[in-house]
Amino acid sequence: MAGIVVSGGTYSGSGDVTAQFVTALSGGTFIATPDTTILYGENTGGHIIDIYADSTLTNSSGLFILSSSTDTGIWTKGTGNLYDCILVSGATGGGTDYDFNYNIVIDNDLTVGAGCDFSSNTQWKRPTIVGDVLLSGTFQKANSAEYDITLGSLTIAAGGRYYAPVSSKSTIITSKSAAEYALKNSTSGVFTHNSGTVEITTNGYLNLDMGGDPLYNFTWLGTSEQRCQRALSIEGDFIVSSSGVGYFRPNNNSLTVDGNVTIKTGGEIRCDSANHSFGSLSIDSGGEYSATDGTTTITSDNASDY
């Protein structure tokens, strides 16, 4: 099937739909099938999905599978978001780059397949994925992200790569996967922190496994137990806070923080038996450090000389 172009009217899909591309021109409304939409090409502007500023995308809680053999764009400038989205590389050799040029929102899950890259083609466009992100390909390799990235959860499979926002910007994780991981990195996946911050705000019990890769700054704001499933290294600062009865548990794994550890009111680090090393340790009123049965080593001091 050729591409679907909606100009001033409405297209409504049913059953599984396969087309080269979807373009909703000014005043057009594209209503996706609640089943699966498979796209495999691009329009003359180089976009596999192109939703103009005054047009509408209705996702119908359906799945989009994008399988381009050339680098292409996902432009969702108008009203409405994608729901589930799977990116597949139809290319031989270098793979497929899927670029977004607007603040894209995916209302549920995103899967980036092997050989694919999902990136903003500028440094300033912020993606929000409400559900789970599964990477066998890469996320944001094209430009260092100068914006916050919000994800429901992040799983980096073998061969997957995640390039975090730089410097003062953050990866914000708001939920957890079905396996109860907010962030899980395979030992053959790669998490590159770019001196940015990871902030986890997930409610309820959750797990963390960095696969051996370090974080830079890490802020945990949970309401229950967060359990590390592997030794954790933080090359910047670590802040622990909780609005409930939450605590961060190294779970018999070593915790190494090069910078400052700050436990805010309501927060707790609850240790077991492994040895830990912190640059400094500050405990606010109402915070708690339940020390390890092993050794806690303090290597420096904070800005207040503590």
mmCIF file of C-alpha atoms in Angstrom:
data_model
loop_
_atom_site.group_PDB
_atom_site.id
_atom_site.type_symbol
_atom_site.label_atom_id
_atom_site.label_comp_id
_atom_site.label_asym_id
_atom_site.label_seq_id
_atom_site.Cartn_x
_atom_site.Cartn_y
_atom_site.Cartn_z
ATOM 1 C CA MET A 1 0.000 0.000 0.000
ATOM 2 C CA ALA A 2 1.160 3.531 -0.710
ATOM 3 C CA GLY A 3 1.365 6.124 2.028
ATOM 4 C CA ILE A 4 -1.687 7.459 3.861
ATOM 5 C CA VAL A 5 -2.173 11.211 3.399
ATOM 6 C CA VAL A 6 -5.012 12.948 5.259
ATOM 7 C CA SER A 7 -5.836 16.456 4.044
ATOM 8 C CA GLY A 8 -8.657 18.308 5.771
ATOM 9 C CA GLY A 9 -10.638 15.170 6.510
ATOM 10 C CA THR A 10 -10.468 12.028 8.659
ATOM 11 C CA TYR A 11 -8.878 8.637 8.109
ATOM 12 C CA SER A 12 -10.004 5.833 10.448
ATOM 13 C CA GLY A 13 -8.117 2.540 10.420
ATOM 14 C CA SER A 14 -9.485 -0.908 11.230
ATOM 15 C CA GLY A 15 -7.819 -4.286 11.491
ATOM 16 C CA ASP A 16 -4.092 -4.422 10.770
ATOM 17 C CA VAL A 17 -2.958 -1.609 8.481
ATOM 18 C CA THR A 18 0.239 -1.616 6.384
ATOM 19 C CA ALA A 19 1.389 1.489 4.522
ATOM 20 C CA GLN A 20 4.567 3.285 3.519
ATOM 21 C CA PHE A 21 3.955 6.293 5.778
ATOM 22 C CA VAL A 22 1.314 8.421 7.510
ATOM 23 C CA THR A 23 0.966 12.155 6.850
ATOM 24 C CA ALA A 24 -1.780 14.290 8.424
ATOM 25 C CA LEU A 25 -1.775 17.671 6.666
ATOM 26 C CA SER A 26 -3.325 20.858 8.046
ATOM 27 C CA GLY A 27 -6.801 20.129 9.431
ATOM 28 C CA GLY A 28 -6.473 16.384 8.933
ATOM 29 C CA THR A 29 -7.236 13.697 11.521
ATOM 30 C CA PHE A 30 -5.590 10.284 11.492
ATOM 31 C CA ILE A 31 -7.382 7.728 13.700
ATOM 32 C CA ALA A 32 -5.149 4.686 14.075
ATOM 33 C CA THR A 33 -6.464 1.165 14.182
ATOM 34 C CA PRO A 34 -6.665 -0.306 17.685
ATOM 35 C CA ASP A 35 -4.719 -3.246 16.245
ATOM 36 C CA THR A 36 -1.356 -2.800 14.447
ATOM 37 C CA THR A 37 -0.166 -0.152 11.993
ATOM 38 C CA ILE A 38 2.977 -1.176 10.082
ATOM 39 C CA LEU A 39 4.896 1.557 8.246
ATOM 40 C CA TYR A 40 7.923 0.879 6.057
ATOM 41 C CA GLY A 41 8.772 3.986 4.005
ATOM 42 C CA GLU A 42 8.618 7.782 4.217
ATOM 43 C CA ASN A 43 6.971 10.779 2.583
ATOM 44 C CA THR A 44 8.743 13.261 0.322
ATOM 45 C CA GLY A 45 9.788 15.251 3.392
ATOM 46 C CA GLY A 46 11.686 12.251 4.758
ATOM 47 C CA HIS A 47 9.216 11.332 7.530
ATOM 48 C CA ILE A 48 7.636 7.969 8.242
ATOM 49 C CA ILE A 49 5.113 9.732 10.525
ATOM 50 C CA ASP A 50 4.327 13.399 9.857
ATOM 51 C CA ILE A 51 1.570 15.010 11.937
ATOM 52 C CA TYR A 52 1.305 18.712 11.052
ATOM 53 C CA ALA A 53 0.886 21.374 13.751
ATOM 54 C CA ASP A 54 -2.865 21.845 13.229
ATOM 55 C CA SER A 55 -3.678 18.180 12.585
ATOM 56 C CA THR A 56 -4.602 15.343 14.944
ATOM 57 C CA LEU A 57 -3.338 11.844 15.700
ATOM 58 C CA THR A 58 -5.704 9.543 17.636
ATOM 59 C CA ASN A 59 -3.773 6.442 18.693
ATOM 60 C CA SER A 60 -6.740 4.178 19.670
ATOM 61 C CA SER A 61 -4.308 2.406 22.067
ATOM 62 C CA GLY A 62 -2.886 0.643 19.028
ATOM 63 C CA LEU A 63 0.610 -0.514 18.103
ATOM 64 C CA PHE A 64 2.831 1.168 15.522
ATOM 65 C CA ILE A 65 5.638 -0.923 14.020
ATOM 66 C CA LEU A 66 8.072 1.227 12.055
ATOM 67 C CA SER A 67 10.390 -0.674 9.724
ATOM 68 C CA SER A 68 12.306 1.744 7.534
ATOM 69 C CA SER A 69 15.326 0.801 5.424
ATOM 70 C CA THR A 70 16.578 4.431 5.459
ATOM 71 C CA ASP A 71 17.055 7.067 8.139
ATOM 72 C CA THR A 72 13.727 8.791 8.680
ATOM 73 C CA GLY A 73 11.769 11.163 10.913
ATOM 74 C CA ILE A 74 8.923 10.754 13.392
ATOM 75 C CA TRP A 75 7.326 14.200 13.488
ATOM 76 C CA THR A 76 4.353 14.599 15.827
ATOM 77 C CA LYS A 77 3.902 18.351 15.962
ATOM 78 C CA GLY A 78 0.088 18.288 16.084
ATOM 79 C CA THR A 79 -2.381 17.079 18.698
ATOM 80 C CA GLY A 80 -2.150 13.516 19.999
ATOM 81 C CA ASN A 81 0.500 10.940 20.820
ATOM 82 C CA LEU A 82 1.611 7.479 19.797
ATOM 83 C CA TYR A 83 0.649 4.589 22.096
ATOM 84 C CA ASP A 84 2.872 1.503 21.674
ATOM 85 C CA CYS A 85 5.752 1.820 19.230
ATOM 86 C CA ILE A 86 8.326 -0.712 17.985
ATOM 87 C CA LEU A 87 11.257 0.479 15.864
ATOM 88 C CA VAL A 88 12.766 -2.087 13.507
ATOM 89 C CA SER A 89 15.698 -1.626 11.147
ATOM 90 C CA GLY A 90 14.935 -2.647 7.580
ATOM 91 C CA ALA A 91 18.416 -1.532 6.516
ATOM 92 C CA THR A 92 21.477 -3.576 5.724
ATOM 93 C CA GLY A 93 24.772 -2.310 7.080
ATOM 94 C CA GLY A 94 24.538 0.848 9.191
ATOM 95 C CA GLY A 95 21.032 0.401 10.549
ATOM 96 C CA THR A 96 18.212 2.961 10.768
ATOM 97 C CA ASP A 97 18.052 6.285 12.620
ATOM 98 C CA TYR A 98 14.577 7.398 13.696
ATOM 99 C CA ASP A 99 14.759 11.123 14.468
ATOM 100 C CA PHE A 100 12.152 13.195 16.282
ATOM 101 C CA ASN A 101 12.072 16.978 15.948
ATOM 102 C CA TYR A 102 9.303 17.813 18.422
ATOM 103 C CA ASN A 103 8.615 16.981 22.066
ATOM 104 C CA ILE A 104 7.388 13.491 21.286
ATOM 105 C CA VAL A 105 5.146 11.643 23.756
ATOM 106 C CA ILE A 106 4.491 7.898 23.669
ATOM 107 C CA ASP A 107 1.580 7.014 25.935
ATOM 108 C CA ASN A 108 2.723 3.458 26.629
ATOM 109 C CA ASP A 109 5.793 1.398 25.585
ATOM 110 C CA LEU A 110 8.714 1.950 23.217
ATOM 111 C CA THR A 111 10.939 -0.829 21.876
ATOM 112 C CA VAL A 112 14.079 0.180 19.960
ATOM 113 C CA GLY A 113 15.265 -2.843 18.004
ATOM 114 C CA ALA A 114 18.824 -3.836 17.149
ATOM 115 C CA GLY A 115 20.347 -1.595 14.497
ATOM 116 C CA CYS A 116 18.021 1.313 15.330
ATOM 117 C CA ASP A 117 18.673 4.655 16.976
ATOM 118 C CA PHE A 118 15.931 6.826 18.493
ATOM 119 C CA SER A 119 17.210 10.401 18.806
ATOM 120 C CA SER A 120 16.253 14.031 18.586
ATOM 121 C CA ASN A 121 17.820 15.597 15.517
ATOM 122 C CA THR A 122 18.471 18.688 17.634
ATOM 123 C CA GLN A 123 19.687 18.978 21.221
ATOM 124 C CA TRP A 124 16.535 20.529 22.635
ATOM 125 C CA LYS A 125 13.524 18.267 22.019
ATOM 126 C CA ARG A 126 12.254 16.377 25.037
ATOM 127 C CA PRO A 127 10.829 12.838 24.723
ATOM 128 C CA THR A 128 8.371 11.380 27.225
ATOM 129 C CA ILE A 129 7.656 7.646 27.223
ATOM 130 C CA VAL A 130 4.995 6.878 29.810
ATOM 131 C CA GLY A 131 5.508 3.108 29.812
ATOM 132 C CA ASP A 132 8.500 0.789 29.480
ATOM 133 C CA VAL A 133 11.484 1.436 27.233
ATOM 134 C CA LEU A 134 13.325 -1.644 25.952
ATOM 135 C CA LEU A 135 16.596 -1.038 24.119
ATOM 136 C CA SER A 136 18.324 -3.520 21.875
ATOM 137 C CA GLY A 137 19.347 -0.543 19.751
ATOM 138 C CA THR A 138 20.363 2.929 20.949
ATOM 139 C CA PHE A 139 18.642 5.920 22.523
ATOM 140 C CA GLN A 140 19.930 9.426 21.717
ATOM 141 C CA LYS A 141 23.292 8.764 20.059
ATOM 142 C CA ALA A 142 23.035 11.569 17.485
ATOM 143 C CA ASN A 143 23.442 14.562 19.835
ATOM 144 C CA SER A 144 24.126 14.862 23.539
ATOM 145 C CA ALA A 145 20.696 15.553 25.026
ATOM 146 C CA GLU A 146 20.332 19.076 26.431
ATOM 147 C CA TYR A 147 16.916 18.253 27.887
ATOM 148 C CA ASP A 148 15.254 16.045 30.480
ATOM 149 C CA ILE A 149 14.094 12.596 29.360
ATOM 150 C CA THR A 150 11.093 11.038 31.140
ATOM 151 C CA LEU A 151 10.609 7.263 31.022
ATOM 152 C CA GLY A 152 8.284 4.840 32.781
ATOM 153 C CA SER A 153 11.115 2.326 33.112
ATOM 154 C CA LEU A 154 14.330 1.553 31.222
ATOM 155 C CA THR A 155 15.630 -1.893 30.282
ATOM 156 C CA ILE A 156 18.869 -2.111 28.295
ATOM 157 C CA ALA A 157 19.171 -5.519 26.664
ATOM 158 C CA ALA A 158 22.319 -7.084 25.205
ATOM 159 C CA GLY A 159 23.717 -4.694 22.600
ATOM 160 C CA GLY A 160 21.505 -1.823 23.739
ATOM 161 C CA ARG A 161 22.937 1.623 24.470
ATOM 162 C CA TYR A 162 21.468 4.536 26.397
ATOM 163 C CA TYR A 163 23.081 7.976 26.171
ATOM 164 C CA ALA A 164 21.825 10.013 29.114
ATOM 165 C CA PRO A 165 21.238 13.785 29.134
ATOM 166 C CA VAL A 166 24.255 15.931 29.941
ATOM 167 C CA SER A 167 25.243 18.044 32.912
ATOM 168 C CA SER A 168 22.274 19.707 34.649
ATOM 169 C CA LYS A 169 19.654 17.610 32.822
ATOM 170 C CA SER A 170 18.023 14.404 34.054
ATOM 171 C CA THR A 171 16.656 11.011 33.140
ATOM 172 C CA ILE A 172 13.439 10.859 35.185
ATOM 173 C CA ILE A 173 12.011 7.374 35.793
ATOM 174 C CA THR A 174 8.464 7.322 37.080
ATOM 175 C CA SER A 175 7.385 3.659 37.165
ATOM 176 C CA LYS A 176 8.760 0.116 36.826
ATOM 177 C CA SER A 177 8.651 -2.830 34.451
ATOM 178 C CA ALA A 178 6.610 -5.989 34.938
ATOM 179 C CA ALA A 179 9.760 -7.483 36.498
ATOM 180 C CA GLU A 180 9.708 -4.567 39.004
ATOM 181 C CA TYR A 181 12.835 -2.836 37.687
ATOM 182 C CA ALA A 182 12.948 0.937 37.372
ATOM 183 C CA LEU A 183 16.275 0.584 35.530
ATOM 184 C CA LYS A 184 17.898 -2.660 34.407
ATOM 185 C CA ASN A 185 21.065 -2.797 32.334
ATOM 186 C CA SER A 186 22.383 -6.019 30.836
ATOM 187 C CA THR A 187 26.074 -6.644 31.470
ATOM 188 C CA SER A 188 26.443 -6.470 27.678
ATOM 189 C CA GLY A 189 24.380 -3.283 27.404
ATOM 190 C CA VAL A 190 25.818 0.217 27.875
ATOM 191 C CA PHE A 191 24.598 3.116 30.023
ATOM 192 C CA THR A 192 26.579 6.337 29.359
ATOM 193 C CA HIS A 193 25.816 8.916 32.061
ATOM 194 C CA ASN A 194 27.245 12.051 30.340
ATOM 195 C CA SER A 195 27.595 13.644 33.811
ATOM 196 C CA GLY A 196 23.810 13.918 34.049
ATOM 197 C CA THR A 197 21.345 12.919 36.774
ATOM 198 C CA VAL A 198 19.095 9.892 37.127
ATOM 199 C CA GLU A 199 16.020 10.612 39.241
ATOM 200 C CA ILE A 200 13.730 7.744 40.253
ATOM 201 C CA THR A 201 10.301 8.747 41.562
ATOM 202 C CA THR A 202 8.626 5.322 41.356
ATOM 203 C CA ASN A 203 6.183 4.369 44.099
ATOM 204 C CA GLY A 204 6.254 0.891 45.614
ATOM 205 C CA TYR A 205 8.929 -1.804 45.731
ATOM 206 C CA LEU A 206 11.421 -1.747 42.852
ATOM 207 C CA ASN A 207 14.792 -3.064 41.720
ATOM 208 C CA LEU A 208 17.871 -1.391 40.229
ATOM 209 C CA ASP A 209 20.654 -3.092 38.256
ATOM 210 C CA MET A 210 23.173 -0.937 36.389
ATOM 211 C CA GLY A 211 24.964 -3.939 34.886
ATOM 212 C CA GLY A 212 28.288 -2.612 36.180
ATOM 213 C CA ASP A 213 28.033 0.828 34.522
ATOM 214 C CA PRO A 214 28.223 3.877 36.813
ATOM 215 C CA LEU A 215 25.700 6.623 37.390
ATOM 216 C CA TYR A 216 26.815 10.224 37.835
ATOM 217 C CA ASN A 217 24.295 12.061 40.046
ATOM 218 C CA PHE A 218 21.496 9.909 41.437
ATOM 219 C CA THR A 219 18.355 11.051 43.249
ATOM 220 C CA TRP A 220 15.945 8.513 44.695
ATOM 221 C CA LEU A 221 12.487 9.718 45.782
ATOM 222 C CA GLY A 222 10.629 6.439 46.301
ATOM 223 C CA THR A 223 7.994 5.499 48.850
ATOM 224 C CA SER A 224 8.940 1.875 49.509
ATOM 225 C CA GLU A 225 12.037 -0.331 49.196
ATOM 226 C CA GLN A 226 14.486 0.103 46.331
ATOM 227 C CA ARG A 227 16.814 -2.869 46.167
ATOM 228 C CA CYS A 228 20.114 -3.000 44.257
ATOM 229 C CA GLN A 229 20.679 -6.276 42.450
ATOM 230 C CA ARG A 230 24.358 -5.546 41.750
ATOM 231 C CA ALA A 231 27.170 -3.365 43.126
ATOM 232 C CA LEU A 232 26.458 0.312 42.395
ATOM 233 C CA SER A 233 28.974 3.050 41.587
ATOM 234 C CA ILE A 234 27.954 6.735 41.616
ATOM 235 C CA GLU A 235 30.612 9.121 40.311
ATOM 236 C CA GLY A 236 28.829 12.273 41.509
ATOM 237 C CA ASP A 237 26.340 12.806 44.358
ATOM 238 C CA PHE A 238 23.599 10.614 45.810
ATOM 239 C CA ILE A 239 20.411 12.027 47.368
ATOM 240 C CA VAL A 240 17.924 9.775 49.168
ATOM 241 C CA SER A 241 14.495 11.088 50.074
ATOM 242 C CA SER A 242 11.047 9.641 50.670
ATOM 243 C CA SER A 243 7.564 11.001 51.120
ATOM 244 C CA GLY A 244 6.502 7.691 52.667
ATOM 245 C CA VAL A 245 8.382 4.937 54.499
ATOM 246 C CA GLY A 246 10.833 4.280 51.696
ATOM 247 C CA TYR A 247 14.411 3.127 52.006
ATOM 248 C CA PHE A 248 17.295 2.434 49.644
ATOM 249 C CA ARG A 249 18.878 -0.980 50.185
ATOM 250 C CA PRO A 250 22.263 -1.962 48.693
ATOM 251 C CA ASN A 251 21.169 -5.560 49.345
ATOM 252 C CA ASN A 252 24.584 -6.995 50.324
ATOM 253 C CA ASN A 253 26.200 -5.249 47.338
ATOM 254 C CA SER A 254 28.858 -2.558 47.630
ATOM 255 C CA LEU A 255 27.784 1.075 47.232
ATOM 256 C CA THR A 256 30.511 3.500 46.127
ATOM 257 C CA VAL A 257 29.746 7.232 45.907
ATOM 258 C CA ASP A 258 32.606 9.515 44.909
ATOM 259 C CA GLY A 259 30.714 12.677 45.899
ATOM 260 C CA ASN A 260 28.293 13.580 48.663
ATOM 261 C CA VAL A 261 25.611 11.294 50.104
ATOM 262 C CA THR A 262 22.657 13.245 51.490
ATOM 263 C CA ILE A 263 19.781 11.530 53.290
ATOM 264 C CA LYS A 264 16.793 13.868 53.394
ATOM 265 C CA THR A 265 13.892 13.879 55.853
ATOM 266 C CA GLY A 266 12.001 10.608 55.553
ATOM 267 C CA GLY A 267 14.795 8.939 53.607
ATOM 268 C CA GLU A 268 16.893 5.976 54.711
ATOM 269 C CA ILE A 269 19.819 3.924 53.461
ATOM 270 C CA ARG A 270 19.376 0.474 54.984
ATOM 271 C CA CYS A 271 22.577 -1.540 54.673
ATOM 272 C CA ASP A 272 23.363 -5.230 55.109
ATOM 273 C CA SER A 273 26.920 -6.582 55.222
ATOM 274 C CA ALA A 274 28.886 -5.229 52.249
ATOM 275 C CA ASN A 275 31.531 -2.489 52.509
ATOM 276 C CA HIS A 276 30.600 1.006 51.304
ATOM 277 C CA SER A 277 32.580 4.128 50.408
ATOM 278 C CA PHE A 278 31.236 7.706 50.365
ATOM 279 C CA GLY A 279 32.881 11.050 49.674
ATOM 280 C CA SER A 280 30.839 12.494 52.553
ATOM 281 C CA LEU A 281 27.655 11.636 54.431
ATOM 282 C CA SER A 282 25.020 14.164 55.543
ATOM 283 C CA ILE A 283 21.863 13.064 57.363
ATOM 284 C CA ASP A 284 19.062 15.630 57.679
ATOM 285 C CA SER A 285 16.637 15.652 60.584
ATOM 286 C CA GLY A 286 14.317 12.694 60.092
ATOM 287 C CA GLY A 287 16.762 10.868 57.810
ATOM 288 C CA GLU A 288 18.495 7.620 58.754
ATOM 289 C CA TYR A 289 21.619 5.681 57.848
ATOM 290 C CA SER A 290 21.397 2.075 59.028
ATOM 291 C CA ALA A 291 25.054 1.178 58.824
ATOM 292 C CA THR A 292 26.513 -1.934 57.261
ATOM 293 C CA ASP A 293 27.907 -4.789 59.326
ATOM 294 C CA GLY A 294 31.027 -4.232 57.234
ATOM 295 C CA THR A 295 32.895 -0.936 56.833
ATOM 296 C CA THR A 296 31.628 2.494 55.762
ATOM 297 C CA THR A 297 34.583 4.552 54.528
ATOM 298 C CA ILE A 298 34.332 8.358 54.229
ATOM 299 C CA THR A 299 36.959 9.675 51.824
ATOM 300 C CA SER A 300 36.415 13.459 51.778
ATOM 301 C CA ASP A 301 34.069 16.161 53.063
ATOM 302 C CA ASN A 302 31.175 18.210 51.693
ATOM 303 C CA ALA A 303 30.988 21.948 50.994
ATOM 304 C CA SER A 304 30.300 22.593 54.708
ATOM 305 C CA ASP A 305 33.489 20.696 55.631
ATOM 306 C CA TYR A 306 31.576 17.726 57.041
#
